[in-house]
Coordinates of C-alpha atoms and ligand atoms in Angstrom, one line a residue:
M1 CA -3.9 10.4 -30.0
N2 CA -3.0 6.8 -29.5
P3 CA -5.2 5.7 -26.5
S4 CA -2.3 3.7 -24.9
D5 CA 0.2 6.5 -24.9
A6 CA 0.1 7.0 -21.2
Y7 CA 1.1 3.3 -20.7
L8 CA 3.6 3.2 -23.5
A9 CA 5.5 6.2 -22.0
H10 CA 6.5 4.0 -19.1
M11 CA 7.7 1.0 -21.0
D12 CA 11.3 1.9 -21.4
A13 CA 11.6 2.8 -17.7
I14 CA 10.1 -0.6 -16.8
V15 CA 12.7 -2.5 -18.9
R16 CA 15.6 -0.4 -17.6
E17 CA 14.5 -0.8 -14.0
K18 CA 14.3 -4.6 -14.3
V19 CA 17.8 -4.8 -15.8
R20 CA 19.2 -2.4 -13.2
S21 CA 17.6 -4.2 -10.3
I22 CA 18.9 -7.6 -11.5
E23 CA 22.4 -6.2 -11.9
S24 CA 22.4 -4.5 -8.5
A25 CA 21.4 -7.7 -6.9
R26 CA 24.7 -9.2 -8.2
A27 CA 26.8 -6.3 -6.9
P28 CA 29.3 -7.1 -4.2
E29 CA 28.5 -6.2 -0.6
Q30 CA 30.5 -3.3 0.8
E31 CA 30.3 -0.8 3.6
H32 CA 28.5 2.3 2.3
Y33 CA 29.8 4.7 5.0
L34 CA 32.3 4.5 7.8
G35 CA 30.9 2.6 10.7
Q36 CA 27.9 1.1 8.9
A37 CA 28.7 -2.5 9.9
E38 CA 28.8 -1.5 13.6
L39 CA 25.6 0.4 13.4
W40 CA 23.8 -2.4 11.7
Q41 CA 25.0 -4.8 14.4
R42 CA 23.6 -2.4 17.1
V43 CA 20.2 -2.4 15.3
A44 CA 20.2 -6.2 15.2
D45 CA 21.1 -6.4 18.9
H46 CA 18.3 -3.9 19.8
V47 CA 15.7 -5.9 17.9
E48 CA 16.9 -9.2 19.5
R49 CA 16.3 -7.6 22.9
Y50 CA 12.7 -7.1 22.0
R51 CA 12.2 -10.6 20.5
D52 CA 9.6 -11.6 23.1
E53 CA 7.5 -8.4 22.7
L54 CA 7.5 -8.7 18.9
S55 CA 6.6 -12.4 19.0
F56 CA 3.7 -11.5 21.3
I57 CA 2.5 -8.8 18.9
V58 CA 2.5 -11.3 16.0
R59 CA 0.5 -13.9 17.9
D60 CA -1.7 -11.7 20.0
L61 CA -3.0 -9.5 17.1
H62 CA -3.5 -12.7 15.0
A63 CA -5.6 -14.2 17.7
N64 CA -7.7 -11.0 18.0
P65 CA -8.3 -9.7 14.5
E66 CA -10.0 -6.4 14.1
L67 CA -11.5 -4.7 11.0
A68 CA -10.6 -1.4 9.5
F69 CA -11.2 1.6 11.8
E70 CA -12.1 -0.7 14.7
E71 CA -8.5 -1.7 15.6
T72 CA -8.8 -0.3 19.2
R73 CA -7.3 -3.4 20.9
S74 CA -4.5 -3.9 18.4
A75 CA -3.6 -0.2 18.6
E76 CA -3.5 -0.4 22.4
V77 CA -1.1 -3.4 22.3
L78 CA 1.3 -1.5 20.1
A79 CA 1.0 1.7 22.1
T80 CA 1.6 0.0 25.5
T81 CA 4.6 -1.9 24.0
L82 CA 6.2 1.5 23.0
E83 CA 5.2 3.1 26.3
R84 CA 6.9 0.4 28.3
Q85 CA 10.1 1.4 26.6
G86 CA 9.6 5.0 27.6
F87 CA 8.1 6.5 24.5
V88 CA 5.2 9.0 24.5
V89 CA 2.5 7.6 22.2
K90 CA -0.2 9.8 20.7
R91 CA -3.5 7.9 20.2
G92 CA -5.9 9.2 17.6
A93 CA -3.0 10.7 15.6
H94 CA -3.7 12.5 12.3
S95 CA -7.5 12.4 12.5
L96 CA -8.1 8.6 12.9
P97 CA -9.1 7.3 16.4
T98 CA -7.1 4.1 16.0
A99 CA -4.0 5.7 14.6
L100 CA -0.8 6.1 16.6
R101 CA 2.3 8.3 16.5
A102 CA 5.5 8.1 18.6
E103 CA 8.8 9.8 18.0
W104 CA 12.4 9.4 18.9
Q105 CA 14.9 12.2 18.2
S106 CA 18.6 12.6 18.9
V107 CA 19.6 15.2 21.5
D108 CA 21.3 17.2 18.8
F109 CA 18.3 17.0 16.4
D110 CA 18.1 20.0 14.1
P111 CA 15.5 19.8 11.3
R112 CA 17.6 22.0 9.1
R113 CA 20.5 19.6 9.2
H114 CA 19.0 16.2 10.0
R115 CA 16.4 14.0 8.5
T116 CA 13.0 12.7 9.8
I117 CA 12.1 9.1 8.7
A118 CA 8.8 7.4 9.2
V119 CA 8.2 3.7 9.8
L120 CA 4.6 2.6 9.3
A121 CA 2.7 -0.2 10.9
E122 CA -0.7 -1.6 9.8
Y123 CA -2.9 -3.8 12.0
D124 CA -6.3 -4.2 10.5
A125 CA -7.7 -7.6 9.5
L126 CA -10.2 -9.0 7.0
P127 CA -13.8 -10.0 7.6
G128 CA -14.2 -13.8 8.1
I129 CA -10.6 -14.7 7.5
G130 CA -8.8 -12.6 10.1
H131 CA -5.1 -11.7 9.5
A132 CA -5.1 -13.2 6.0
C133 CA -3.0 -10.2 4.8
G134 CA -0.6 -10.6 7.7
H135 CA -0.8 -7.1 9.1
N136 CA -0.1 -8.5 12.5
I137 CA 3.5 -9.2 11.1
I138 CA 3.6 -5.6 9.7
A139 CA 2.7 -4.3 13.1
A140 CA 5.5 -6.2 14.9
A141 CA 8.0 -5.3 12.2
G142 CA 7.1 -1.6 12.4
V143 CA 7.4 -1.5 16.2
G144 CA 10.6 -3.5 16.0
G145 CA 12.1 -1.3 13.3
F146 CA 11.4 1.8 15.4
L147 CA 12.8 0.3 18.6
G148 CA 15.7 -1.2 16.7
A149 CA 16.8 2.2 15.2
A150 CA 15.9 4.5 18.0
G151 CA 19.0 5.8 19.8
I152 CA 21.3 5.5 16.8
G153 CA 22.5 8.4 14.7
S154 CA 21.4 12.0 14.5
G155 CA 17.9 12.8 13.3
K156 CA 14.3 11.9 14.1
I157 CA 12.3 8.6 13.7
V158 CA 8.6 8.6 13.7
F159 CA 6.5 5.5 14.3
L160 CA 3.1 5.7 12.6
G161 CA 0.3 3.3 13.4
T162 CA -1.8 3.5 10.2
P163 CA -5.3 1.9 10.5
A164 CA -7.8 0.8 7.8
E165 CA -5.5 -0.3 5.0
E166 CA -8.0 -2.9 3.8
G167 CA -10.4 -1.2 1.4
H168 CA -10.5 2.2 3.1
T169 CA -7.2 3.9 2.3
G170 CA -6.6 5.0 5.9
K171 CA -3.2 6.5 5.2
E172 CA -4.8 9.1 2.8
Y173 CA -7.0 10.4 5.6
M174 CA -3.8 10.7 7.8
I175 CA -1.9 12.4 5.0
R176 CA -4.6 15.0 4.7
A177 CA -4.3 15.6 8.5
G178 CA -0.5 16.2 8.2
M179 CA 1.0 12.8 8.7
L180 CA 3.9 13.4 6.2
D181 CA 4.4 17.1 6.7
D182 CA 7.8 16.8 8.3
I183 CA 8.8 13.4 6.8
D184 CA 11.8 12.9 4.5
A185 CA 11.3 9.2 3.7
A186 CA 8.9 6.4 4.7
V187 CA 9.5 2.6 5.1
M188 CA 7.3 -0.4 5.8
V189 CA 7.2 -4.1 4.9
H190 CA 4.5 -6.5 3.8
P191 CA 4.4 -10.3 4.4
F192 CA 4.1 -12.3 1.2
N193 CA 5.0 -15.6 -0.5
Y194 CA 8.4 -14.3 -1.7
D195 CA 11.1 -12.0 -0.4
L196 CA 11.1 -9.0 -2.8
S197 CA 12.9 -5.7 -2.5
A198 CA 10.0 -4.1 -4.4
H199 CA 6.9 -5.4 -6.0
T200 CA 4.2 -4.0 -8.3
W201 CA 1.3 -2.4 -6.3
I202 CA -1.3 -0.9 -8.6
G203 CA -3.5 2.1 -7.8
R204 CA -7.2 1.6 -7.1
R205 CA -10.2 3.8 -7.5
T206 CA -13.7 2.9 -6.4
L207 CA -16.9 3.9 -8.2
K208 CA -20.5 3.7 -7.3
V209 CA -23.0 4.1 -10.2
V210 CA -26.7 4.6 -10.1
F211 CA -28.9 4.4 -13.2
K212 CA -32.3 5.9 -13.1
G213 CA -35.0 4.8 -15.6
I214 CA -38.7 4.7 -15.7
A215 CA -40.8 1.8 -14.3
A216 CA -43.5 0.2 -16.4
H217 CA -45.6 -3.0 -16.6
A218 CA -43.2 -5.4 -18.4
S219 CA -46.0 -7.0 -20.4
M220 CA -48.8 -4.5 -20.7
Q221 CA -46.7 -1.3 -21.4
P222 CA -43.0 -2.2 -21.8
Y223 CA -42.7 0.7 -24.4
M224 CA -43.5 3.2 -21.6
G225 CA -40.4 2.1 -19.6
R226 CA -36.7 3.0 -19.6
N227 CA -34.8 0.0 -18.3
A228 CA -32.1 0.9 -15.7
L229 CA -30.9 -2.7 -15.6
D230 CA -30.2 -2.6 -19.4
A231 CA -27.7 0.2 -18.7
A232 CA -26.0 -1.8 -16.0
N233 CA -25.8 -4.8 -18.4
L234 CA -24.3 -2.6 -21.1
V235 CA -21.7 -1.3 -18.7
Y236 CA -20.8 -4.9 -17.8
Q237 CA -20.5 -5.8 -21.4
G238 CA -18.6 -2.6 -22.2
I239 CA -16.0 -3.3 -19.5
G240 CA -15.6 -6.8 -20.8
L241 CA -14.8 -5.5 -24.3
L242 CA -12.5 -2.8 -23.0
R243 CA -10.3 -5.4 -21.2
Q244 CA -8.8 -6.4 -24.6
Q245 CA -7.4 -2.9 -25.0
M246 CA -6.2 -2.4 -21.5
P247 CA -2.5 -2.5 -20.3
P248 CA -1.7 -6.0 -19.0
S249 CA -1.4 -5.1 -15.3
D250 CA -4.6 -3.1 -15.1
R251 CA -7.8 -4.4 -13.6
I252 CA -11.4 -3.6 -13.6
H253 CA -14.0 -5.5 -11.6
A254 CA -17.7 -4.8 -11.2
V255 CA -20.8 -6.1 -9.5
I256 CA -24.4 -5.2 -10.0
D257 CA -25.7 -4.3 -6.5
E258 CA -29.3 -3.7 -7.5
G259 CA -31.1 -4.5 -10.8
G260 CA -34.8 -4.5 -10.1
H261 CA -37.1 -6.5 -7.8
R262 CA -39.6 -8.3 -10.0
A263 CA -39.4 -9.5 -13.5
S264 CA -42.8 -8.1 -14.4
I265 CA -41.7 -4.6 -13.6
I266 CA -39.2 -2.7 -15.9
P267 CA -36.4 -1.8 -13.4
E268 CA -36.4 1.9 -12.8
R269 CA -33.2 1.8 -10.7
A270 CA -29.9 -0.1 -11.0
E271 CA -26.8 0.2 -8.9
M272 CA -23.2 -0.9 -9.6
S273 CA -19.9 -1.0 -7.7
I274 CA -16.8 -0.8 -9.8
Y275 CA -13.1 -0.9 -8.9
V276 CA -10.6 0.5 -11.4
R277 CA -6.9 -0.4 -10.9
S278 CA -3.8 0.7 -12.8
L279 CA 0.0 0.6 -12.7
Y280 CA 0.7 4.4 -12.8
V281 CA -1.1 7.5 -11.7
D282 CA -1.6 8.8 -15.2
T283 CA -2.8 5.4 -16.6
L284 CA -5.2 5.1 -13.6
M285 CA -6.8 8.5 -14.5
D286 CA -6.8 7.5 -18.2
L287 CA -8.6 4.2 -17.5
S288 CA -11.1 6.1 -15.3
T289 CA -12.0 8.3 -18.3
R290 CA -12.6 5.2 -20.4
I291 CA -15.0 3.9 -17.7
D292 CA -16.8 7.3 -17.6
D293 CA -17.3 7.1 -21.4
I294 CA -18.8 3.6 -21.0
L295 CA -21.2 4.8 -18.4
T296 CA -22.3 7.7 -20.6
G297 CA -22.7 5.4 -23.6
A298 CA -24.7 2.9 -21.7
A299 CA -27.0 5.5 -20.3
L300 CA -27.6 6.9 -23.7
M301 CA -28.3 3.5 -25.3
A302 CA -30.8 2.6 -22.5
G303 CA -32.3 6.1 -22.4
V304 CA -31.7 6.5 -18.6
E305 CA -29.9 8.9 -16.3
V306 CA -26.6 8.0 -14.7
E307 CA -25.2 9.3 -11.4
R308 CA -21.5 8.4 -10.6
S309 CA -19.7 8.8 -7.4
W310 CA -15.9 8.3 -7.8
D311 CA -13.7 7.6 -4.8
T312 CA -16.3 6.6 -2.3
H313 CA -13.1 6.0 -0.3
P314 CA -10.1 8.0 -1.2
M315 CA -8.3 6.7 -4.2
S316 CA -5.3 4.5 -3.5
L317 CA -2.3 5.4 -5.7
P318 CA 0.2 3.0 -7.2
V319 CA 3.3 2.4 -5.2
R320 CA 6.3 4.3 -6.5
N321 CA 9.2 2.1 -5.3
N322 CA 12.3 4.0 -4.4
T323 CA 14.9 1.7 -5.9
T324 CA 17.8 3.4 -4.1
L325 CA 16.3 2.5 -0.7
A326 CA 14.9 -0.8 -1.9
D327 CA 18.4 -2.0 -2.9
R328 CA 19.6 -1.1 0.6
W329 CA 16.7 -3.2 2.0
A330 CA 17.8 -6.2 -0.1
Q331 CA 21.3 -5.9 1.5
T332 CA 19.8 -6.0 5.0
Q333 CA 18.0 -9.1 4.2
A334 CA 20.9 -10.8 2.5
A335 CA 22.7 -10.3 5.8
R336 CA 19.8 -12.2 7.5
G337 CA 20.3 -15.1 5.1
R338 CA 17.3 -14.3 2.9
E339 CA 17.3 -14.4 -0.8
V340 CA 15.6 -11.3 -2.0
L341 CA 14.5 -11.4 -5.6
P342 CA 15.2 -8.3 -7.7
F343 CA 12.3 -6.2 -8.9
G344 CA 10.6 -7.6 -12.0
V345 CA 11.4 -11.3 -11.5
L346 CA 7.9 -11.9 -10.1
P347 CA 5.3 -11.1 -12.8
D348 CA 3.3 -7.9 -12.5
S349 CA 0.2 -10.1 -12.8
Q350 CA 0.3 -10.8 -9.1
A351 CA -0.5 -7.2 -8.3
A352 CA -2.8 -5.8 -5.7
S353 CA -3.3 -2.3 -4.2
T354 CA -2.1 -0.6 -1.0
D355 CA -2.6 2.8 0.6
F356 CA 1.1 3.0 1.0
G357 CA 1.0 4.1 -2.6
N358 CA -0.3 7.5 -1.5
V359 CA 2.7 7.8 0.9
S360 CA 5.2 6.7 -1.7
Q361 CA 4.0 9.3 -4.2
L362 CA 4.7 12.1 -1.6
V363 CA 8.1 11.0 -0.2
P364 CA 10.7 8.4 -1.2
G365 CA 9.4 5.1 0.2
I366 CA 9.9 1.4 0.2
H367 CA 7.3 -1.4 0.6
P368 CA 9.3 -4.6 0.2
T369 CA 7.8 -8.0 1.0
I370 CA 9.0 -10.7 3.4
K371 CA 8.3 -14.4 2.8
V372 CA 6.1 -16.1 5.4
A373 CA 4.3 -18.6 3.1
P374 CA 5.2 -20.9 0.2
P375 CA 4.8 -19.6 -3.4
G376 CA 1.2 -20.0 -4.5
V377 CA -0.3 -19.2 -1.1
A378 CA -1.9 -15.9 -1.9
L379 CA -2.7 -13.0 0.4
H380 CA -6.4 -12.8 1.5
T381 CA -6.8 -16.5 1.8
K382 CA -7.5 -18.6 4.9
E383 CA -4.3 -20.5 4.2
F384 CA -2.2 -17.3 4.3
A385 CA -3.9 -16.4 7.6
D386 CA -2.6 -19.8 9.0
Y387 CA 0.9 -19.0 7.9
A388 CA 0.8 -15.5 9.5
A389 CA 1.0 -17.0 13.1
T390 CA 3.7 -19.6 12.6
D391 CA 7.3 -19.6 14.0
A392 CA 8.3 -18.6 10.4
A393 CA 6.0 -15.5 10.8
V394 CA 7.8 -14.5 14.0
T395 CA 11.2 -15.0 12.3
A396 CA 10.0 -12.9 9.4
A397 CA 8.8 -10.1 11.7
I398 CA 12.3 -10.1 13.4
D399 CA 14.2 -10.1 10.1
A400 CA 11.9 -7.4 8.8
A401 CA 12.4 -5.3 12.0
V402 CA 16.1 -5.5 11.7
G403 CA 15.9 -4.6 8.0
L404 CA 13.6 -1.6 8.6
G405 CA 15.8 -0.4 11.5
Q406 CA 19.0 -0.7 9.4
V407 CA 17.5 1.1 6.4
I408 CA 16.2 3.9 8.8
V409 CA 19.7 4.2 10.4
D410 CA 21.2 4.5 6.9
T411 CA 18.7 7.1 5.8
L412 CA 19.8 9.1 8.9
C413 CA 23.6 8.5 8.6
D414 CA 24.3 8.1 4.9
D415 CA 24.0 11.4 3.1
H416 CA 24.9 9.9 -0.3
L417 CA 22.1 7.3 0.0
M418 CA 19.4 10.0 0.8
N419 CA 20.6 12.4 -1.8
K420 CA 20.4 9.6 -4.4
A421 CA 16.9 8.5 -3.1
R422 CA 15.7 12.1 -3.2
S423 CA 16.9 12.8 -6.7
E424 CA 15.4 9.5 -7.9
F425 CA 12.1 10.6 -6.4
E426 CA 12.3 14.1 -8.1
N427 CA 13.3 12.6 -11.4
A428 CA 10.2 10.4 -11.3
G429 CA 8.0 13.5 -11.1
G430 CA 8.3 14.7 -7.5
P431 CA 5.3 14.6 -5.1
I432 CA 1.8 13.7 -6.3
R433 CA -1.2 14.3 -4.1
A434 CA -4.3 12.2 -4.5
T435 CA -6.4 15.3 -3.7
D436 CA -5.0 17.1 -6.7
L437 CA -6.0 14.4 -9.2
R438 CA -9.2 14.8 -11.3
Ligands
ZN501 ZN1 -4.7 -6.9 2.1
ZN502 ZN1 -2.0 -6.0 3.4

């Protein structure tokens, strides 16, 4: 079999989606269902009413950054904001102590006739550089989107505070604890250096490797040793050579955590940490197999044993963008005076990973981006952190809250939209659970 078949199988879909997305961005604006314009205005009015609270969230979380799983203060700020508006907030939702869940449902809500839509908020920061991923803006936009849409239409809206996005795949733990069990679609937004209706977010697996050899005096009896560092070195070289045959958007990065302690002793133990990232679920699993083969080959060549621990944190799946809902997002932002670029205009090479991927593989979802920084200022930099607390960041949070609220209202009120979103999701393979992948 051609080793790149898994990637090649997606190529035609990539081309078609880019063309479709660019054409749809040129489509004239129109009301999609009777009364849409009035409902959108109500969402915008709601959000405007909470401008001070949302601005406070942006600046307060930014000034008090907290790391993954330690976001107690940030979670409390969001919880009390919602409680002040009369909502009941569950702390420690879906198995994580710093997770939140709040709900609004219409008086006539009937799960057999109406839909339940989730809006997600992240609020963890990065060590040393604080809110360099702008999750303080995501938090304000999520709260604002929930408050903006609550009270409009028939159905249920669920606010989910989802901790530990950075490096820990927090949403996967919550999914395993039932976070999406009653959810029909999920929406969130991420700050960025462009306004995009959808972007490429690749899947990520982590791997810890231990090589076990035999120690020996490196001068007196080197022939009695089996060098574990040699195996780590061969893996590093093997990955370097593999890169030439990898699909262009895939990534592998590795470090050697341990490689011996003294040059005069043949290292009996070496440890590596490896990240494997890919654009699709099947190509991610395919690339993982290639890495497994390199580990086996390196161990054989060095004559050592290898132990591998995949997914030291749950794997984070690639984001499956629901283009039906993403197009609707773009229209909300056009109404805010933002120029949202169609999918595919920004090169895939700027891809990172997010645990929203796991959500988007289980229900139709969107993860658009909102511009808070100039092009070239990347996520996870000190510079981006500075932009994440500006007036432009507050404006972005407000625009994003309005957009999320309007998409939520449409998912509740526009049957045609949700039928189309649902069939797009099913045509792309239906739900995929990270726990089912091997
Ligand atoms: Zn990040
Ligand atoms: Zn982020």
